[in-house]
PDB file of C-alpha atoms and ligand atoms in Angstrom:
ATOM      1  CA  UNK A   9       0.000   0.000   0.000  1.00 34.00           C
ATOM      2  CA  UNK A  10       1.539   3.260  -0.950  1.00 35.00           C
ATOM      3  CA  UNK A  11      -0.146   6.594   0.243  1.00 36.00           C
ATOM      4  CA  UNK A  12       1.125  10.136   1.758  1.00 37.00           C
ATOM      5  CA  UNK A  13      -1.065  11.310   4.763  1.00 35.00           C
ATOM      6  CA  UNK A  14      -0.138  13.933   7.138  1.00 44.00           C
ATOM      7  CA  UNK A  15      -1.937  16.613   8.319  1.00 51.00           C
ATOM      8  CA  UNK A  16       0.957  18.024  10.566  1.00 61.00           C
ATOM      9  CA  UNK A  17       0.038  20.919  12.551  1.00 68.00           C
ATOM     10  CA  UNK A  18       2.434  24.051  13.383  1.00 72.00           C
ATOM     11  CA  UNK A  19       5.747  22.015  15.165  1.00 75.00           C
ATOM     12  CA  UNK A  20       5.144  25.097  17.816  1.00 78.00           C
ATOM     13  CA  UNK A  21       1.648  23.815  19.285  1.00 81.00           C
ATOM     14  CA  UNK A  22       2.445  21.135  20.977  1.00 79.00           C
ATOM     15  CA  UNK A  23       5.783  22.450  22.410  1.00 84.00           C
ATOM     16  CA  UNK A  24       3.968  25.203  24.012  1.00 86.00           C
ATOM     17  CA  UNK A  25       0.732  23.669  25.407  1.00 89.00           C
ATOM     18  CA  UNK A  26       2.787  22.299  28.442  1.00 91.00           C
ATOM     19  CA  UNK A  27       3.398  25.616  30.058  1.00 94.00           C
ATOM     20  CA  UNK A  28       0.140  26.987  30.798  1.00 94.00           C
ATOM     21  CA  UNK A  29      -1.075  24.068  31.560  1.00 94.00           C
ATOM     22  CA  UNK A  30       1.442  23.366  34.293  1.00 95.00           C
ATOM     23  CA  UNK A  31       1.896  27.237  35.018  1.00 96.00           C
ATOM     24  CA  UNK A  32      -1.462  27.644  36.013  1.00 96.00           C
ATOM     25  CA  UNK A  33      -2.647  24.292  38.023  1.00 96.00           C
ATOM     26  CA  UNK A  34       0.511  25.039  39.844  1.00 95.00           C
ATOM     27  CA  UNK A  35      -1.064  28.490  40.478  1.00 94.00           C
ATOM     28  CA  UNK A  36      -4.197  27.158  41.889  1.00 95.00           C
ATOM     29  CA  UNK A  37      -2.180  24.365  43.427  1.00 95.00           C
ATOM     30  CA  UNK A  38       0.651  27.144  45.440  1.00 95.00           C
ATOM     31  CA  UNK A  39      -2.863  29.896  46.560  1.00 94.00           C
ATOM     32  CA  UNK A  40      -4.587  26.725  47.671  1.00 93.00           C
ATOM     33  CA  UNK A  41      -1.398  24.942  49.897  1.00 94.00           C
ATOM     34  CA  UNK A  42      -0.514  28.648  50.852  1.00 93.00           C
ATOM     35  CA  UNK A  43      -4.877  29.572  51.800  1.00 91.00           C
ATOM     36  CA  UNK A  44      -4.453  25.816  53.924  1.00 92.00           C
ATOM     37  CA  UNK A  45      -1.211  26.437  55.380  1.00 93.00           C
ATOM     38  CA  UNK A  46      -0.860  30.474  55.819  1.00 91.00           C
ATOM     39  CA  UNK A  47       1.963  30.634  54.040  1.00 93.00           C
ATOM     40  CA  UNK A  48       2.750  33.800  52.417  1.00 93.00           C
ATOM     41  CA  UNK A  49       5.950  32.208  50.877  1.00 92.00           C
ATOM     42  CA  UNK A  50       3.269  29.796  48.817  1.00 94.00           C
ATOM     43  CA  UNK A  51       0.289  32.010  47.585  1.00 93.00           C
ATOM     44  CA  UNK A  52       3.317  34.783  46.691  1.00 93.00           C
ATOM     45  CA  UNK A  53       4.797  31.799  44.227  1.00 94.00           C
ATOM     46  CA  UNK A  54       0.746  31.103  43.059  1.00 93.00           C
ATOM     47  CA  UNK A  55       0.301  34.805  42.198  1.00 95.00           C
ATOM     48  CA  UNK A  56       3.534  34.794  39.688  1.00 95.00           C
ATOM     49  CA  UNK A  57       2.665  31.262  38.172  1.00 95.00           C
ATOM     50  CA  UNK A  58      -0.893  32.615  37.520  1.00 94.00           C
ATOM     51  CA  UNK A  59       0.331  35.580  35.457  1.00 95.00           C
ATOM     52  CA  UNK A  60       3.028  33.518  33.624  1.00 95.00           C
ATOM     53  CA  UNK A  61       0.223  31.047  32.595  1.00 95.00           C
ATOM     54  CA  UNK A  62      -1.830  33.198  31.055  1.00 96.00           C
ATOM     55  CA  UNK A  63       1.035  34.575  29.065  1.00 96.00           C
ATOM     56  CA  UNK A  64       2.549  31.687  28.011  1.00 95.00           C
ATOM     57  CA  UNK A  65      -1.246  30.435  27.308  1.00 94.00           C
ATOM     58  CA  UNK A  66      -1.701  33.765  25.130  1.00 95.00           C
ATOM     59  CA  UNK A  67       1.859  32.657  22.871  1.00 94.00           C
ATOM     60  CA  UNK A  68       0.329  29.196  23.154  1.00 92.00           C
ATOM     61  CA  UNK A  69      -2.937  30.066  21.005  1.00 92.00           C
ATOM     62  CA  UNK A  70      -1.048  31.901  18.236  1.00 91.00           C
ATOM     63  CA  UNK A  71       0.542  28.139  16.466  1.00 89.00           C
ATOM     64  CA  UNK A  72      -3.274  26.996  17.467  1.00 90.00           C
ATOM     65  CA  UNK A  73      -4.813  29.458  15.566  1.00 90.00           C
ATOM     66  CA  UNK A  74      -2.440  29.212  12.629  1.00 87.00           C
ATOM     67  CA  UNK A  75      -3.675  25.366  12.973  1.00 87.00           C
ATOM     68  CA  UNK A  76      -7.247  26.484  13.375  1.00 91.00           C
ATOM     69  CA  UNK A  77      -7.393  28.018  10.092  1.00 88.00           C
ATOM     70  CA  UNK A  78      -4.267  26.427   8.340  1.00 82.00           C
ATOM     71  CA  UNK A  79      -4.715  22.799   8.921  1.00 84.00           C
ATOM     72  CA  UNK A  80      -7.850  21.568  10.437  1.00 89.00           C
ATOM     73  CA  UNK A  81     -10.668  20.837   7.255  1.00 88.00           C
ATOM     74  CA  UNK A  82     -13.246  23.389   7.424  1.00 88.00           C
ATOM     75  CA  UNK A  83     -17.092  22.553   7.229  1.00 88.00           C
ATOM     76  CA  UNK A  84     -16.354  19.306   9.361  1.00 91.00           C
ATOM     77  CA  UNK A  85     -16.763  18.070  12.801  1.00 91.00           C
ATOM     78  CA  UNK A  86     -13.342  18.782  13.753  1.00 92.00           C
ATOM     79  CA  UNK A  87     -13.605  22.288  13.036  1.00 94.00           C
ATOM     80  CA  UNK A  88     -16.267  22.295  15.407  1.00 94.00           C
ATOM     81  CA  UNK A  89     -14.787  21.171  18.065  1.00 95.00           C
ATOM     82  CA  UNK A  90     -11.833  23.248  17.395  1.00 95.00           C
ATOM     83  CA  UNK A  91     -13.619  26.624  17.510  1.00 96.00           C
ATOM     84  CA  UNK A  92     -14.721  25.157  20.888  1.00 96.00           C
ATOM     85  CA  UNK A  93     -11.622  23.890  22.231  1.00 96.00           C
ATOM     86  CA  UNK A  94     -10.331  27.727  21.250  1.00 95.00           C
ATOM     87  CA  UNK A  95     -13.136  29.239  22.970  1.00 97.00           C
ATOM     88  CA  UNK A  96     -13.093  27.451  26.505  1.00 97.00           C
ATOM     89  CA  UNK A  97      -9.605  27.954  26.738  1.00 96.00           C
ATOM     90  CA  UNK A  98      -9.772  31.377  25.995  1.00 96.00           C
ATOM     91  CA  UNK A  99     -12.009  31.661  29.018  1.00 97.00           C
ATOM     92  CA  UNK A 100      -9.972  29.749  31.357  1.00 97.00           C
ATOM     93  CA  UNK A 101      -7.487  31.925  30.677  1.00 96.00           C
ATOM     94  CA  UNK A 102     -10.023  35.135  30.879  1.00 97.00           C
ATOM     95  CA  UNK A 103     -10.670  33.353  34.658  1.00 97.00           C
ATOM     96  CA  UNK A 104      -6.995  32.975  35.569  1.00 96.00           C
ATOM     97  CA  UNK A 105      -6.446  36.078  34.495  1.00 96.00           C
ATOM     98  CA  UNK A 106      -9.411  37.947  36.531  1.00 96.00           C
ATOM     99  CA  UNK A 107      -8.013  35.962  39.939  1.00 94.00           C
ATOM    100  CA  UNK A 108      -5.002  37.502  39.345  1.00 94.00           C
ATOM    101  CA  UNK A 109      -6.328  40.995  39.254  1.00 93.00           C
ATOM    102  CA  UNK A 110      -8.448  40.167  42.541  1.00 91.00           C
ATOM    103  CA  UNK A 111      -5.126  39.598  44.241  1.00 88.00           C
ATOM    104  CA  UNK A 112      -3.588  42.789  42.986  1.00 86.00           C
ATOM    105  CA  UNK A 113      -0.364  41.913  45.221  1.00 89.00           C
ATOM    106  CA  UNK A 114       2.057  38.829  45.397  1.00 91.00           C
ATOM    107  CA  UNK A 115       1.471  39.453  49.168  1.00 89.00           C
ATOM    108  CA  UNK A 116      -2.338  39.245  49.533  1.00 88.00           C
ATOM    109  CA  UNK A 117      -3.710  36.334  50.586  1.00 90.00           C
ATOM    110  CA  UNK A 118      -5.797  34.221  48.166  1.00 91.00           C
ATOM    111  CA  UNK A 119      -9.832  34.590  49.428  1.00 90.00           C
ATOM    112  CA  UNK A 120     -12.366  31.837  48.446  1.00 91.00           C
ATOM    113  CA  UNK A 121     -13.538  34.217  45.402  1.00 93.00           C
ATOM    114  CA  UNK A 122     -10.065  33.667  43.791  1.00 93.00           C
ATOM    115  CA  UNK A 123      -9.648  30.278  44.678  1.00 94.00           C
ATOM    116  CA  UNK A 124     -12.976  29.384  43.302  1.00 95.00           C
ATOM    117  CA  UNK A 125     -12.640  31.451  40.246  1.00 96.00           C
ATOM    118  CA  UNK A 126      -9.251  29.461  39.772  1.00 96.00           C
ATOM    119  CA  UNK A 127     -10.785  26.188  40.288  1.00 97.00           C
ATOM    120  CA  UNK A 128     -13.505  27.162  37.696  1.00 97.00           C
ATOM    121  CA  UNK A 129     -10.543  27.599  35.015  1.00 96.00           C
ATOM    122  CA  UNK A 130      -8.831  24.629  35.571  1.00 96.00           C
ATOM    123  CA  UNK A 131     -12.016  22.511  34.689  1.00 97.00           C
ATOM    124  CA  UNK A 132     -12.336  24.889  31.753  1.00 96.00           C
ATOM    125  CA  UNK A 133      -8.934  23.952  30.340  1.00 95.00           C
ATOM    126  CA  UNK A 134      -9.172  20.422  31.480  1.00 95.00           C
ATOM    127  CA  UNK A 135     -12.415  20.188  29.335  1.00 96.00           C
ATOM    128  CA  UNK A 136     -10.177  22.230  26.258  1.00 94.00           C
ATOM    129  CA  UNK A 137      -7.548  19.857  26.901  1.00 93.00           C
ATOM    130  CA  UNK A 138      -9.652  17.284  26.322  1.00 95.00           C
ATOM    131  CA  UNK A 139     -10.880  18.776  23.227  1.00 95.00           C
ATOM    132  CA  UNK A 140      -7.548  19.530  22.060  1.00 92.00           C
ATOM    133  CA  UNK A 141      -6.447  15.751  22.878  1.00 91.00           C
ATOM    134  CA  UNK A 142      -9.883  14.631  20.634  1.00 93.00           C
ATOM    135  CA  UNK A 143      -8.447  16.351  17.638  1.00 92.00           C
ATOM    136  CA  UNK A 144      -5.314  14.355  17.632  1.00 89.00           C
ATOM    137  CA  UNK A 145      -6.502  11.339  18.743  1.00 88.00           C
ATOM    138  CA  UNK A 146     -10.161  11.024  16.517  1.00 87.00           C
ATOM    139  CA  UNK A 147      -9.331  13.407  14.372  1.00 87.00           C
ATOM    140  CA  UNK A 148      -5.965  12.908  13.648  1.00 84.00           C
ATOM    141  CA  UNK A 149      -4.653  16.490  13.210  1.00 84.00           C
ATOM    142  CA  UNK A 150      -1.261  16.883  13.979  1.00 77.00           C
ATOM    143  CA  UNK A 151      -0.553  13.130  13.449  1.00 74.00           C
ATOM    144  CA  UNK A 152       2.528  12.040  10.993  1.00 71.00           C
ATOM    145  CA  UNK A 153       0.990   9.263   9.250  1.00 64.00           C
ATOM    146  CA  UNK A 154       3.778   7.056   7.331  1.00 60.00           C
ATOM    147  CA  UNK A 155       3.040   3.599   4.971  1.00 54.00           C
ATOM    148  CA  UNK A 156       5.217   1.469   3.224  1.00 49.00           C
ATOM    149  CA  UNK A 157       6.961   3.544   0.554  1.00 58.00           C
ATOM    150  CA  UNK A 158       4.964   6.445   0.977  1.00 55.00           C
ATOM    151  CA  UNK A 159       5.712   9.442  -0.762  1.00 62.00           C
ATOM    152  CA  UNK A 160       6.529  12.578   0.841  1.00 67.00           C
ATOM    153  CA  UNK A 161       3.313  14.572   1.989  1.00 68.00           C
ATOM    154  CA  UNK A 162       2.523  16.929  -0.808  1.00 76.00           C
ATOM    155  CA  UNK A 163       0.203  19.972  -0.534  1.00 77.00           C
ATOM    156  CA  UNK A 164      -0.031  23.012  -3.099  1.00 79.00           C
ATOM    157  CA  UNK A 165      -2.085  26.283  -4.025  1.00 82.00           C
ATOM    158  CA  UNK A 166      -3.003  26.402  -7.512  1.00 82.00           C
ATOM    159  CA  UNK A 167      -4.623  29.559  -9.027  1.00 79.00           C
ATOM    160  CA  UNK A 168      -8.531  29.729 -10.332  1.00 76.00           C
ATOM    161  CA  UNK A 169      -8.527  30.231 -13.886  1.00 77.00           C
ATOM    162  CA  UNK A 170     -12.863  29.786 -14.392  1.00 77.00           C
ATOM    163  CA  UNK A 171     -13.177  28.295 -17.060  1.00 76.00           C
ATOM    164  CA  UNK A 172      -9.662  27.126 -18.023  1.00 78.00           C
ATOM    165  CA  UNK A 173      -8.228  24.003 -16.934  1.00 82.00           C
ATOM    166  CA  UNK A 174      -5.813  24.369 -13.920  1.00 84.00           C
ATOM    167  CA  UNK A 175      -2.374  23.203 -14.658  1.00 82.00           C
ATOM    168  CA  UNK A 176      -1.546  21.321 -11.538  1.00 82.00           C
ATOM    169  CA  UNK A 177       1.096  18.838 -11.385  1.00 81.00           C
ATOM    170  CA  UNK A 178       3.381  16.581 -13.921  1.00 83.00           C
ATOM    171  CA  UNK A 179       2.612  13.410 -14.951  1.00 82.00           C
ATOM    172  CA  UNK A 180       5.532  11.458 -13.066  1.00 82.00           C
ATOM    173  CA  UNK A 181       4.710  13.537  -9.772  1.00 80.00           C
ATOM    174  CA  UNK A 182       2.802  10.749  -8.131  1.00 83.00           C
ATOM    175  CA  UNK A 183       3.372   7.269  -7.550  1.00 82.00           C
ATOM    176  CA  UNK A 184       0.112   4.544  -8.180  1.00 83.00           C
ATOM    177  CA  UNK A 185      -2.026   5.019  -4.946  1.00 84.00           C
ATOM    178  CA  UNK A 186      -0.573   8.225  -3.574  1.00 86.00           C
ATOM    179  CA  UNK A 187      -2.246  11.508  -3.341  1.00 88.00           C
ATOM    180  CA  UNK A 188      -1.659  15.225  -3.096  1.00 87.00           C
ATOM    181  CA  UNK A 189      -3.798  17.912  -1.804  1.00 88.00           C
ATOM    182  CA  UNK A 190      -4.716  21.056  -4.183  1.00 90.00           C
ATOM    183  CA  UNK A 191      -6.214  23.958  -2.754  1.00 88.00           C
ATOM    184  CA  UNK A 192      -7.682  26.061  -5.854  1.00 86.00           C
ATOM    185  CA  UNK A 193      -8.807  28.891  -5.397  1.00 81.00           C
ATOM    186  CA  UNK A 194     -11.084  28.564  -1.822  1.00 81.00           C
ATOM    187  CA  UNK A 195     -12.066  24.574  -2.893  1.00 87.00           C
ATOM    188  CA  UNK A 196      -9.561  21.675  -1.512  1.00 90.00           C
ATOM    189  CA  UNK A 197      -9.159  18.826  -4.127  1.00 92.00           C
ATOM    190  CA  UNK A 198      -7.554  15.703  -4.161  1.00 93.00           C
ATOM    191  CA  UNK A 199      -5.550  15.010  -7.089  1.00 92.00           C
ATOM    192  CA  UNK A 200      -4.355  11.366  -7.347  1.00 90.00           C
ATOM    193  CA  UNK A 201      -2.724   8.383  -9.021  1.00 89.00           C
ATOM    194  CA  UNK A 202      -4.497   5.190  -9.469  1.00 89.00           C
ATOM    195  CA  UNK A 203      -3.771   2.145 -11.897  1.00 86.00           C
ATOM    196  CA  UNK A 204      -5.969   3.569 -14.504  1.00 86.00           C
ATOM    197  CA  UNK A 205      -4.278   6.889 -13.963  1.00 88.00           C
ATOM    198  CA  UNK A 206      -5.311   9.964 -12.525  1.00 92.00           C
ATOM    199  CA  UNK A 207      -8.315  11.163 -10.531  1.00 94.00           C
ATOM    200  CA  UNK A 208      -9.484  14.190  -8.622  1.00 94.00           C
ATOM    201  CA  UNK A 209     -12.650  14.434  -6.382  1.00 96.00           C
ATOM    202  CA  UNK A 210     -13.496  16.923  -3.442  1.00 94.00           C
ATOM    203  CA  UNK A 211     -11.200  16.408  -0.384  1.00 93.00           C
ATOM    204  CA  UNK A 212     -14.175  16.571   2.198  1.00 92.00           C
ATOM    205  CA  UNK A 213     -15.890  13.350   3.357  1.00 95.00           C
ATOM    206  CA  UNK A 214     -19.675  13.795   3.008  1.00 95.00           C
ATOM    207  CA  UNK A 215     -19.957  12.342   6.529  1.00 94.00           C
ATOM    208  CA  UNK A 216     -18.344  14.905   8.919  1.00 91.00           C
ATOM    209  CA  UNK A 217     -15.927  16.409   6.690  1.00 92.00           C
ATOM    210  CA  UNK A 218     -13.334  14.530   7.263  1.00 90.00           C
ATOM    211  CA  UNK A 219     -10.334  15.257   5.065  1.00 90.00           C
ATOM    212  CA  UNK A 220      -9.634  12.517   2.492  1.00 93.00           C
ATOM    213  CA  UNK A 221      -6.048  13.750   1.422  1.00 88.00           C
ATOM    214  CA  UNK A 222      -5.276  12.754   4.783  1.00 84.00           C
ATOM    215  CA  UNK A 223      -6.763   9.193   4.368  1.00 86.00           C
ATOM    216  CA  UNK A 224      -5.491   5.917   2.166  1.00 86.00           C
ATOM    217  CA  UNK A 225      -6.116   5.193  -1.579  1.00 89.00           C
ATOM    218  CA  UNK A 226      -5.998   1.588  -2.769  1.00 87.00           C
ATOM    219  CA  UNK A 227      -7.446   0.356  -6.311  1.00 88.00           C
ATOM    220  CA  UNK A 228      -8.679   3.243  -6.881  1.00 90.00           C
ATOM    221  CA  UNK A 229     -10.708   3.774  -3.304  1.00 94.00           C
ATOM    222  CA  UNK A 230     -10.280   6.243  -0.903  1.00 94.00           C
ATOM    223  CA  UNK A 231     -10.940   5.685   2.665  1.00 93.00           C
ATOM    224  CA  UNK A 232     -12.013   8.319   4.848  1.00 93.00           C
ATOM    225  CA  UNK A 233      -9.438   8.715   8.261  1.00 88.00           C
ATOM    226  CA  UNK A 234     -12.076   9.309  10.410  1.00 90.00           C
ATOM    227  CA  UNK A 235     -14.259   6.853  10.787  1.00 92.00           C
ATOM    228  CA  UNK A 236     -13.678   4.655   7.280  1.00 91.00           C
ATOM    229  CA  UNK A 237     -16.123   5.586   4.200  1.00 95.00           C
ATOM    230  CA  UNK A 238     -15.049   4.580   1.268  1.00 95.00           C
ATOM    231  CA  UNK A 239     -15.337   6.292  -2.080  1.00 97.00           C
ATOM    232  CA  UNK A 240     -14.727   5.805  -5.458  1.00 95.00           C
ATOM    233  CA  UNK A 241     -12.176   7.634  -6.902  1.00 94.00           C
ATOM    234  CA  UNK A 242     -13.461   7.485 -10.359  1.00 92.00           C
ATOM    235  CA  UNK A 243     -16.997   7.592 -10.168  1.00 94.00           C
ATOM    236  CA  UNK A 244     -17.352   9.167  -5.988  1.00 94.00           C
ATOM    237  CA  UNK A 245     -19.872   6.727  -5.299  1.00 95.00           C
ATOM    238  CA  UNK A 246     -19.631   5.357  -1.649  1.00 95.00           C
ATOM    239  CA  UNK A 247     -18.521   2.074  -1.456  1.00 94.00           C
ATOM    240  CA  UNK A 248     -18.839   1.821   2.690  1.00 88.00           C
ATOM    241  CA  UNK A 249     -20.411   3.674   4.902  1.00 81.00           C
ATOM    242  CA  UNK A 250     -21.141   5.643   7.410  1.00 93.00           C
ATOM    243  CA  UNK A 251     -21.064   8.186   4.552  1.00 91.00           C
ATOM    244  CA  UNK A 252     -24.312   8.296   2.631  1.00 90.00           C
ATOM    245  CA  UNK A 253     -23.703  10.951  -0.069  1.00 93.00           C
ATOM    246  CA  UNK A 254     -21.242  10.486  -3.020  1.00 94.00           C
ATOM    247  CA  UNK A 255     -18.068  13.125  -3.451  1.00 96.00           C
ATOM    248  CA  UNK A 256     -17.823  15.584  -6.505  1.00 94.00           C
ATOM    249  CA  UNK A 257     -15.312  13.924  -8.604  1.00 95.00           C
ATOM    250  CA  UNK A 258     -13.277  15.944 -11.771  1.00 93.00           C
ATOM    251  CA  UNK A 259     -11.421  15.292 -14.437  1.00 90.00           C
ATOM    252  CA  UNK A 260      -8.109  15.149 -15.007  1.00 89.00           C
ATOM    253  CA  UNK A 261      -6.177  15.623 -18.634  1.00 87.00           C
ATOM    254  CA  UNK A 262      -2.858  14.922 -19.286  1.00 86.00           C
ATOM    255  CA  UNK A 263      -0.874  17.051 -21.835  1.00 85.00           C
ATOM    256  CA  UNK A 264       2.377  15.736 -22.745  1.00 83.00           C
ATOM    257  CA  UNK A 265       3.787  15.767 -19.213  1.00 87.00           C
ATOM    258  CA  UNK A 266       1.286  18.187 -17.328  1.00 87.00           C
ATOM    259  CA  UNK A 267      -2.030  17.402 -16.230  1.00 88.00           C
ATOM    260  CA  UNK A 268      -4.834  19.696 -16.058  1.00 87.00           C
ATOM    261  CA  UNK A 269      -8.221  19.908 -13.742  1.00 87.00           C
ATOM    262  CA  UNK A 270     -11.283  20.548 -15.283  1.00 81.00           C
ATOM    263  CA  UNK A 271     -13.773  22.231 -12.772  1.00 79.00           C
TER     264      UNK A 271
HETATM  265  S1  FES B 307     -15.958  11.975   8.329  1.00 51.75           S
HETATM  266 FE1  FES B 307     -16.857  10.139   9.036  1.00 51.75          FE
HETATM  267  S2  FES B 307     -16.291   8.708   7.540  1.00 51.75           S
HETATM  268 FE2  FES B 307     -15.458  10.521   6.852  1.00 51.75          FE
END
């Protein structure tokens, strides 16, 4: 089986995550020990682990949003849950951020207001984290697929001519069964090489928009990396469920050694 998938996110994301995640429970984890205890020493270390959380959480969401818009399909499921993972971490980092003005001072003592609005956005970005841990793990974003002599992952922007063929690759580019992912003009395509030669068809999965580019082509099927519809590449009937609807197929020309999409 030969196939590229990959639908890396920015290398940044998951370097920075760590920090405001440990940053701030350790905030909630020094004003509650320090609250317990009366130690000054404690809720002093809380207050400056609170504000470097929501920093480092601020620098964490710019690779995430280049992800959010770069890399994860739009119109699907994922994206879904993306705009939510983005939004409740946003506001557990709004909640850190207002306990940290209610101190005001390294040396004031935490009060239950502070402690409970702390507590409040750690469940918050538990529940993103969660989220975030869905899109890798169901939806696969981030994840560096390889297969037996794959080819290297190949994405490109093409420019809209309408009504002229788009010139969008060489004939030799792709090996039998691998696939690259065009993005023409706003639409995402799927141009790739079966035994008959080449195909193109829509790169969303009529399920829950999972991204096909990102999935495995065999005999001239395509299965879906989310949860496993399968398409034909020629045709886009389904072959297998759970996806009902067939996928816009085009069709490719080949002229001398360039081939050309027809929209
Ligand atoms: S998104 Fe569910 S099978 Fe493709």
């Amino acid at each position: 089986m030969k196939s590229r998938a990959n639908f890396l996110g920015h290398p940044l994301h998951p370097i920075l995550i760590p920090f405001p995640l440990a940053f701030l429970t350790g905030a909630l984890a020094f004003d509650a020990a320090g609250w317990c205890w009366t130690r000054p020493d404690w809720w002093s270390v809380g207050y400056y682990l609170a504000i470097a959380g929501v920093v480092m959480g601020l620098v964490a969401a710019v690779p995430g949003l280049i992800d959010y818009f770069a890399v994860v399909p739009p119109n699907s499921s994922a994206k879904q849950r993306a705009t939510k993972h983005m939004l409740v971490n946003l506001a557990a980092l709004a909640l850190f951020a207002f306990s940290w003005l209610l101190r005001g001072d390294p040396s004031a003592a935490p009060d239950g207001l502070t402690l409970g609005v702390q507590v409040l956005g750690l469940v918050l970005l538990t529940s993103g984290g969660w989220m975030g841990g869905t899109l890798v793990y169901r939806n696969v974003i981030g994840v560096d697929h390889r297969y037996a002599h794959a080819g290297k992952w190949r994405e490109e922007r093409v420019e809209d001519t309408p009504g002229a063929p788009v010139t969008v690759g060489k004939a030799d580019e792709l090996k039998v069964n691998q696939m690259k992912l065009l993005h023409v003009g706003s639409r995402r395509i799927v141009l790739g090489r079966t035994e008959q030669g080449y195909v193109a068809f829509d790169d969303r999965c009529t399920h829950k928009g999972g991204p096909l580019s990102d999935g495995v082509m065999i005999c001239g099927t395509v299965q879906c990396p989310w949860h496993g519809s399968q398409f034909d590449t020629a045709t886009g009937a389904v072959k297998a469920g759970p996806a009902g609807d067939s996928i816009a197929t085009y069709r490719v020309e080949q002229h001398g050694d360039e081939l050309r999409l027809r929209l």
